[in-house]
mmCIF file of C-alpha atoms in Angstrom:
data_model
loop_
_atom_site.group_PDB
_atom_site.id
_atom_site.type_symbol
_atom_site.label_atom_id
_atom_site.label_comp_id
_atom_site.label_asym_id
_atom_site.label_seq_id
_atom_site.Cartn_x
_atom_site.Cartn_y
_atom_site.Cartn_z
ATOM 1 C CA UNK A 106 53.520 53.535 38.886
ATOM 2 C CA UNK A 107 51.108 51.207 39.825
ATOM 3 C CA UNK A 108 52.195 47.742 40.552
ATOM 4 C CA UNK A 109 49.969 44.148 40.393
ATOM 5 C CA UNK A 110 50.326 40.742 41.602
ATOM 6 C CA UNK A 111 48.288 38.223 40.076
ATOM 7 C CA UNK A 112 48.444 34.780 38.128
ATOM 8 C CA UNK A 113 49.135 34.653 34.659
ATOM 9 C CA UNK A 114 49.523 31.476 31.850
ATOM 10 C CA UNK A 115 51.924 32.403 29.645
ATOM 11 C CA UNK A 116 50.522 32.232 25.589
ATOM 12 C CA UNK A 117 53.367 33.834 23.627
ATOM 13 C CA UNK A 118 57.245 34.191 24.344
ATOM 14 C CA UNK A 119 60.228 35.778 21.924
ATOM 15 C CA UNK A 120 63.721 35.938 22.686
ATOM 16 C CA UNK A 121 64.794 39.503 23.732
ATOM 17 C CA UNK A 122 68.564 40.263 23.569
ATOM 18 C CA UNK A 123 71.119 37.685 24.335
ATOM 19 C CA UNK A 124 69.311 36.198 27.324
ATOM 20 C CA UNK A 125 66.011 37.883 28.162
ATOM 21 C CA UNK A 126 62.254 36.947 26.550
ATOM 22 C CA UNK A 127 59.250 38.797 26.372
ATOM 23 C CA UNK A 128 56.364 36.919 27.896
ATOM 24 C CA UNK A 129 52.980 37.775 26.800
ATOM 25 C CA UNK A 130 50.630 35.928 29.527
ATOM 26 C CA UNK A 131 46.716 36.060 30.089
ATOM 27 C CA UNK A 132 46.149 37.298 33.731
ATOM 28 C CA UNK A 133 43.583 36.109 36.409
ATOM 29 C CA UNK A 134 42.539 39.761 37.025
ATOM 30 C CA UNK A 135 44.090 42.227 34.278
ATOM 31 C CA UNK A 136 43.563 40.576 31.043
ATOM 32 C CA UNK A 137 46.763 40.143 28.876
ATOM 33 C CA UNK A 138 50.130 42.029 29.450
ATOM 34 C CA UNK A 139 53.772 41.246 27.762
ATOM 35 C CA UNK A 140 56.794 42.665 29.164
ATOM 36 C CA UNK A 141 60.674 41.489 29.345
ATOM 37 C CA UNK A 142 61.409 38.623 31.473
ATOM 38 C CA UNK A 143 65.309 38.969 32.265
ATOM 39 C CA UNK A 144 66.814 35.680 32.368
ATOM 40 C CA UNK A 145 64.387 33.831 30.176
ATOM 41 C CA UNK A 146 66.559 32.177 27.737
ATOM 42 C CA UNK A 147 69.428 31.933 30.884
ATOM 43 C CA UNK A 148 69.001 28.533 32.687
ATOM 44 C CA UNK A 149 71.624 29.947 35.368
ATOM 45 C CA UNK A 150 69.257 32.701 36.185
ATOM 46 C CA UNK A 151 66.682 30.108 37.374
ATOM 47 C CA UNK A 152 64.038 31.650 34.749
ATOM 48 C CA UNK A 153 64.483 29.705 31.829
ATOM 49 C CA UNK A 154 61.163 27.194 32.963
ATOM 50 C CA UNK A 155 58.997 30.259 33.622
ATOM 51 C CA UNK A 156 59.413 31.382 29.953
ATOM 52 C CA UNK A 157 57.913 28.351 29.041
ATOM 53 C CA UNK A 158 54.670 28.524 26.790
ATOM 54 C CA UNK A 159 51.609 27.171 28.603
ATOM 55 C CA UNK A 160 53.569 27.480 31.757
ATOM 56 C CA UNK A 161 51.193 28.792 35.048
ATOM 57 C CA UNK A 162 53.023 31.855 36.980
ATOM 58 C CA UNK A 163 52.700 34.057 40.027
ATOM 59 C CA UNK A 164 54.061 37.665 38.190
ATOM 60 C CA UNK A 165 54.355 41.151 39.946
ATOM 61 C CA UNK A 166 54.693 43.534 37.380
ATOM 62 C CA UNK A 167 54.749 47.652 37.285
ATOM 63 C CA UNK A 168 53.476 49.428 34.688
ATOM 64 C CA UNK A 169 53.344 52.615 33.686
ATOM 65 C CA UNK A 170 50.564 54.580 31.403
ATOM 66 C CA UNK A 171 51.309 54.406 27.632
ATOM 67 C CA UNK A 172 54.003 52.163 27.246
ATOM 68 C CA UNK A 173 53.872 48.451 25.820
ATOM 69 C CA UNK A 174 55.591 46.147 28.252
ATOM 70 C CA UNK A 175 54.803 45.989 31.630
ATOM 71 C CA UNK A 176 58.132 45.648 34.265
ATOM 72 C CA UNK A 177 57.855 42.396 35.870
ATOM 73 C CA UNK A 178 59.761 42.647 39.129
ATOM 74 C CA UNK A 179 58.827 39.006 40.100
ATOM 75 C CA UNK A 180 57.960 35.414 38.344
ATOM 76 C CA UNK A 181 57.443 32.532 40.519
ATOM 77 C CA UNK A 182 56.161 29.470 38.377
ATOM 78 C CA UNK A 183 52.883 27.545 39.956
ATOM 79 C CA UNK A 184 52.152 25.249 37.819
ATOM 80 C CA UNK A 185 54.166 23.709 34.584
ATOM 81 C CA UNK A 186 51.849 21.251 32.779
ATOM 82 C CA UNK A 187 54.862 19.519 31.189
ATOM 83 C CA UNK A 188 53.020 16.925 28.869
ATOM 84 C CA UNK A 189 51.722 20.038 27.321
ATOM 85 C CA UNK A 190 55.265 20.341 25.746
ATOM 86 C CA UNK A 191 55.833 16.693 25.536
ATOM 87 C CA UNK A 192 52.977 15.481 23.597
ATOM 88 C CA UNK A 193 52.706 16.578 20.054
ATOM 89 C CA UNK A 194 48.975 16.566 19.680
ATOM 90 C CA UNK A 195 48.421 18.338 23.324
ATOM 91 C CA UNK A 196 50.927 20.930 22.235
ATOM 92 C CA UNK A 197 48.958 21.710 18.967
ATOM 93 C CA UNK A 198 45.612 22.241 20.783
ATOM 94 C CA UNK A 199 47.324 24.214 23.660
ATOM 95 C CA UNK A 200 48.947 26.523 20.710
ATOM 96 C CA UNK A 201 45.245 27.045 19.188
ATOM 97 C CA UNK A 202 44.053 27.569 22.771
ATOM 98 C CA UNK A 203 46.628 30.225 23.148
ATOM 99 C CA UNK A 204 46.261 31.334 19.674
ATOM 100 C CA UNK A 205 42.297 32.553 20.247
ATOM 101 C CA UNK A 206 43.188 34.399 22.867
ATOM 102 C CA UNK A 207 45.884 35.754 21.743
ATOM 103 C CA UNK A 208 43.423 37.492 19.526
ATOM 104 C CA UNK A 209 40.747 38.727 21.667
ATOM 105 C CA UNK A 210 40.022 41.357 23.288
ATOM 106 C CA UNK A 211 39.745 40.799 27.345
ATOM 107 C CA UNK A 212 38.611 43.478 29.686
ATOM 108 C CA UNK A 213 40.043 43.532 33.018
ATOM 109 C CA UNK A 214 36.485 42.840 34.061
ATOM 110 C CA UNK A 215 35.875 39.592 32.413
ATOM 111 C CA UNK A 216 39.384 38.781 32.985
ATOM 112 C CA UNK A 217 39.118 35.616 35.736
ATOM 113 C CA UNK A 218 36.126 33.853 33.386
ATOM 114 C CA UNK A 219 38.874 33.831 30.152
ATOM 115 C CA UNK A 220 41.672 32.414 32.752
ATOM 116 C CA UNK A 221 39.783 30.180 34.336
ATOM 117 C CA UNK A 222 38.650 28.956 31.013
ATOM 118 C CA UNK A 223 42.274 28.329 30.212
ATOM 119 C CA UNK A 224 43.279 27.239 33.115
ATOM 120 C CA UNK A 225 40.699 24.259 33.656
ATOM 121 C CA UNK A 226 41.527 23.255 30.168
ATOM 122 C CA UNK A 227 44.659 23.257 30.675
ATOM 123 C CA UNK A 228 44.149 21.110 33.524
ATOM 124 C CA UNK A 229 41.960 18.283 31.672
ATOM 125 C CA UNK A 230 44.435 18.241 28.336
ATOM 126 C CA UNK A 231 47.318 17.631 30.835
ATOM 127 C CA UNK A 232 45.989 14.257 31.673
ATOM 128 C CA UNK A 233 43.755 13.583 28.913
ATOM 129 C CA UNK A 234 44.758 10.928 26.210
ATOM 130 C CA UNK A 235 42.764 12.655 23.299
ATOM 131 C CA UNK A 236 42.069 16.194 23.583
ATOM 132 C CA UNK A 237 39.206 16.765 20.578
ATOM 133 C CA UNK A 238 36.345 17.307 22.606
ATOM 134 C CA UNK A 239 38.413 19.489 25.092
ATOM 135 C CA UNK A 240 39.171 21.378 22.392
ATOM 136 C CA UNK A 241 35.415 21.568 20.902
ATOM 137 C CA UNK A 242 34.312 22.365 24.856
ATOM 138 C CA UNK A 243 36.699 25.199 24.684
ATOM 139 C CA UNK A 244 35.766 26.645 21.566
ATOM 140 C CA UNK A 245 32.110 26.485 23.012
ATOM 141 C CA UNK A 246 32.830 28.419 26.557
ATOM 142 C CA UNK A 247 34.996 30.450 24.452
ATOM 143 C CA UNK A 248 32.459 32.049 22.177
ATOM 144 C CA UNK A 249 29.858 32.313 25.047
ATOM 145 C CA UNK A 250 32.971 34.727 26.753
ATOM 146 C CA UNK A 251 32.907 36.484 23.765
ATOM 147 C CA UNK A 252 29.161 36.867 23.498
ATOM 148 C CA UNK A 253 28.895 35.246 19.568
ATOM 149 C CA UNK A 254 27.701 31.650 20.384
ATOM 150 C CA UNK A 255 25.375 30.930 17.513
ATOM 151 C CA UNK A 256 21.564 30.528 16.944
ATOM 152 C CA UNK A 257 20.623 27.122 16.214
ATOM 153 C CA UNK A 258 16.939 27.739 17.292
ATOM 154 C CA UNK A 259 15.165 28.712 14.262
ATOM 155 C CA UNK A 260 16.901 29.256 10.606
ATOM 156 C CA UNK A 261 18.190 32.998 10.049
ATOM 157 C CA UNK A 262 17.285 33.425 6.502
ATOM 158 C CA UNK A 263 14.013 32.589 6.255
ATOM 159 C CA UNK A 264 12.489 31.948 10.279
ATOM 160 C CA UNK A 265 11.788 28.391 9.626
ATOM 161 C CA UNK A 266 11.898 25.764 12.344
ATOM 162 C CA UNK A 267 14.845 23.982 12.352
ATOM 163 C CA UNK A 268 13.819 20.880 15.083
ATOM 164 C CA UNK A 269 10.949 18.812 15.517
ATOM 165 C CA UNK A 270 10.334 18.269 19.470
ATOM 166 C CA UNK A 271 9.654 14.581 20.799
ATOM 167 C CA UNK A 272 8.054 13.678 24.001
ATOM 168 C CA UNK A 273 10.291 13.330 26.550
ATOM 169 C CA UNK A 274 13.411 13.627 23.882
ATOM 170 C CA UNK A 275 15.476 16.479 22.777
ATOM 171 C CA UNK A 276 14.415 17.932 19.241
ATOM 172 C CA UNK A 277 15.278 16.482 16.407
ATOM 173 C CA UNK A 278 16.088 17.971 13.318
ATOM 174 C CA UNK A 279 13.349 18.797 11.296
ATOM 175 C CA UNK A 280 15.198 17.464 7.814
ATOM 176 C CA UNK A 281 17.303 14.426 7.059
ATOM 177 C CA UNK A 282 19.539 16.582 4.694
ATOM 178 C CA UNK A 283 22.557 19.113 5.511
ATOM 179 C CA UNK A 284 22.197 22.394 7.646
ATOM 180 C CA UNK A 285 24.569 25.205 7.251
ATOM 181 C CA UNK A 286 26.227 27.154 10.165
ATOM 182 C CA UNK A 287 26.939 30.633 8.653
ATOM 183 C CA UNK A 288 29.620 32.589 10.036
ATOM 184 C CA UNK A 289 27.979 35.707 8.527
ATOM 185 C CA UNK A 290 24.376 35.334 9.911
ATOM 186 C CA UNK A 291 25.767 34.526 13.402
ATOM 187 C CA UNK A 292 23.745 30.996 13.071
ATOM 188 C CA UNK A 293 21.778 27.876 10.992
ATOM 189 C CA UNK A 294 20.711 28.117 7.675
ATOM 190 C CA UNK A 295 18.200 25.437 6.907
ATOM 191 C CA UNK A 296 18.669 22.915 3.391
ATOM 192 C CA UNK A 297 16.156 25.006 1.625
ATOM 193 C CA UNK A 298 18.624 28.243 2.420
ATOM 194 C CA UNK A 299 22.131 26.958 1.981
ATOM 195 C CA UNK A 300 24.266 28.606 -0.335
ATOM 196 C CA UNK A 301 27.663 28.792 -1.998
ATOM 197 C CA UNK A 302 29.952 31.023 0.759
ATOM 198 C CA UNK A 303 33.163 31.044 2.274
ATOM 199 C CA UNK A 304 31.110 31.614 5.344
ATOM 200 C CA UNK A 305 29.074 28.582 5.282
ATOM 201 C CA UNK A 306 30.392 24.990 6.199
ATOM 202 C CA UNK A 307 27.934 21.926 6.830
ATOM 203 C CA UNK A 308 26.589 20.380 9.468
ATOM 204 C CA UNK A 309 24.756 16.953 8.730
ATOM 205 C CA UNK A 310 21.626 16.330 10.797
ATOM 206 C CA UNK A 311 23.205 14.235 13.871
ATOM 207 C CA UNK A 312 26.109 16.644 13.894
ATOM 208 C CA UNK A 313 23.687 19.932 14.472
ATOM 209 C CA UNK A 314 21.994 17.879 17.297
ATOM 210 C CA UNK A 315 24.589 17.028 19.234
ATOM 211 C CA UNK A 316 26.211 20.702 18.864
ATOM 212 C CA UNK A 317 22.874 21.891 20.116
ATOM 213 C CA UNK A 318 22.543 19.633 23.463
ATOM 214 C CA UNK A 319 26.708 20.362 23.567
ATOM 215 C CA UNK A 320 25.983 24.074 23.649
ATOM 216 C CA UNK A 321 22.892 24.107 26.055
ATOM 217 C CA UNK A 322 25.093 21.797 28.351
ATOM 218 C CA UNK A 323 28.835 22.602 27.953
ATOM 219 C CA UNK A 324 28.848 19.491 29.156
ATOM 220 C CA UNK A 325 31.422 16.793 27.796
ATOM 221 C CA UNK A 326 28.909 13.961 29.426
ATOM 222 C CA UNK A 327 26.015 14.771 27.375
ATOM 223 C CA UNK A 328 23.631 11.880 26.284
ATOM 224 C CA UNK A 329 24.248 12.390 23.187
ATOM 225 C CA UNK A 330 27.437 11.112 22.401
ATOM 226 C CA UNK A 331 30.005 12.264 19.357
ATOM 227 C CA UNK A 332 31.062 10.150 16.130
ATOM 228 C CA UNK A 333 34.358 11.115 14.216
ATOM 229 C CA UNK A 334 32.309 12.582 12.032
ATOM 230 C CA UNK A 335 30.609 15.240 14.452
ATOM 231 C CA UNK A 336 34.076 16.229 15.876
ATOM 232 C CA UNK A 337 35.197 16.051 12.567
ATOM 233 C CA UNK A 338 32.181 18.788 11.075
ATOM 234 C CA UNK A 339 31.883 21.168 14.146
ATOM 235 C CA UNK A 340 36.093 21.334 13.774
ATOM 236 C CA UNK A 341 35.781 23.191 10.351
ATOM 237 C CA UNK A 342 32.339 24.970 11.246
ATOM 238 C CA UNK A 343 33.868 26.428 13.996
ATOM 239 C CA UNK A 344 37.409 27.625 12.760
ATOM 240 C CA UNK A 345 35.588 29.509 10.047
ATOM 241 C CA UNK A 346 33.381 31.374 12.797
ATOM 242 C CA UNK A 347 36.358 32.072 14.840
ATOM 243 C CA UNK A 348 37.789 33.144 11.154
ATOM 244 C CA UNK A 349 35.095 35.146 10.161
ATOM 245 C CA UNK A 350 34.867 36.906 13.992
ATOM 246 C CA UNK A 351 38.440 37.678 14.572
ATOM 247 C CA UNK A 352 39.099 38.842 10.485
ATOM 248 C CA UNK A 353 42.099 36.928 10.022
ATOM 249 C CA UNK A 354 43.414 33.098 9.697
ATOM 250 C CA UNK A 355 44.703 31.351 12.606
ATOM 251 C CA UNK A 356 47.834 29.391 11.726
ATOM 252 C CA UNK A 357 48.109 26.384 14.228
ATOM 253 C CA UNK A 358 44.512 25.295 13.102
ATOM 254 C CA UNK A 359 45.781 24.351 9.547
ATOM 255 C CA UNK A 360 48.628 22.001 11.661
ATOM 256 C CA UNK A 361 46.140 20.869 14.238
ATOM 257 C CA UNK A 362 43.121 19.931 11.684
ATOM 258 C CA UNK A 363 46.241 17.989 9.868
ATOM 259 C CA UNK A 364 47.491 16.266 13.043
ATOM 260 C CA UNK A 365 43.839 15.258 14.230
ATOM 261 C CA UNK A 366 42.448 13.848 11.245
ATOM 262 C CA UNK A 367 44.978 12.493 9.418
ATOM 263 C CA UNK A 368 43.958 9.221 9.641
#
């Protein structure tokens, strides 16, 4: 039986019999494991705050060749980001955080780069008092992890240049007119590709150049700065190439797209 200490941010918890949850938590060297937390739902056993979603912990855990749920022997809580909980609109991007990696896939290997990820963002929406461009940093790191960030060098239907380079400036966009990111293609489609698809959302001009200096940079203080707009565009682009990546809808988007531009 081999047993593992490590850090873990808990992304998903159910109640388990009267007073137990299972806790499934992203690890700092293991990827993600679940297993029974006894005492979870208990605030007598001292547990209940370690259940918590978002919640950092310090787990030792067994675990035993084919079988589900790991044993975890210990949970000390580290770190409890409570505004997380107590702020509506932090709570719905920490669910969508949680909710995309819920879904991947994370080799032991890669492990500390997808906590870490979490982890630091964690950190900034904590204290931040708007977290959309945490949340469009995230998605960013997230799909360079995965290995799917997409090509906005050159169109991928026809080849065509997509930017116009400026002396001592970053590239403009070649046209004045929409751009498509396509899911499908892994990239840009240029005006004279665009097309009717599921796949395909818009991107007007200023919003494919700042997502170009954002993704060279993964910077949040890029020059180029962000309108509503932007936020607003790369928000639906890139839910539909998460979408079209992981096969399936992800649920707190539809309540966090609601929440942050409602107004």
């Amino acid at each position: 039986m081999k047993v593992i200490e490590t850090d873990g941010i808990v992304l998903k918890t159910m109640d388990f019999k009267e007073k137990d949850s299972i806790l499934t938590f992203l690890t700092r060297e293991v990827g993600k494991r679940a297993g029974v937390l006894h005492g979870g739902k208990s605030v007598r056993s001292g547990n209940a705050a370690k259940a918590e979603l978002f919640v950092l912990n310090q787990f030792e855990f067994s675990e035993k060749p084919n079988t589900e749920l790991v044993r975890i022997r210990k949970c000390e809580l580290r770190e409890s980001y409570p505004s997380l909980r107590q702020n509506f609109s932090k709570f719905l991007n920490a669910s969508y955080f949680s909710e995309l990696l819920l879904q991947c896939e994370i080799p032991s290997v890669d492990s500390q780069d997808y906590f870490d990820l979490l982890k630091n963002t964690m950190s900034l929406l904590s204290e931040a008092q708007t977290g959309t461009e945490i949340k469009l940093n995230f998605e960013m790191r997230l799909l360079k992890l995965l290995g799917i960030p997409p090509n906005l060098d050159n169109c991928l239907q026809c080849g065509g240049e997509l930017w116009e380079e400026e002396s001592g400036r970053n590239p403009a966009p070649k046209f004045s007119v929409p751009y498509q990111l396509d899911a499908n293609l892994g990239g840009i489609r240029c005006p004279k590709c665009c097309i009717r698809s599921p796949y395909s959302t818009s991107l007007h001009p200023g919003s494919l150049a700042f997502f170009r200096v954002r993704q060279k940079t993964l910077q949040s203080e890029s020059v180029i700065r962000p309108t509503q707009n932007n936020l607003k565009e790369l928000d639906q682009a890139l839910y539909v190439y998460f979408r079209h990546f992981f096969g399936r809808n992800l649920k707190s988007h539809r309540i966090l797209k609601d929440n942050s531009w409602k107004n």
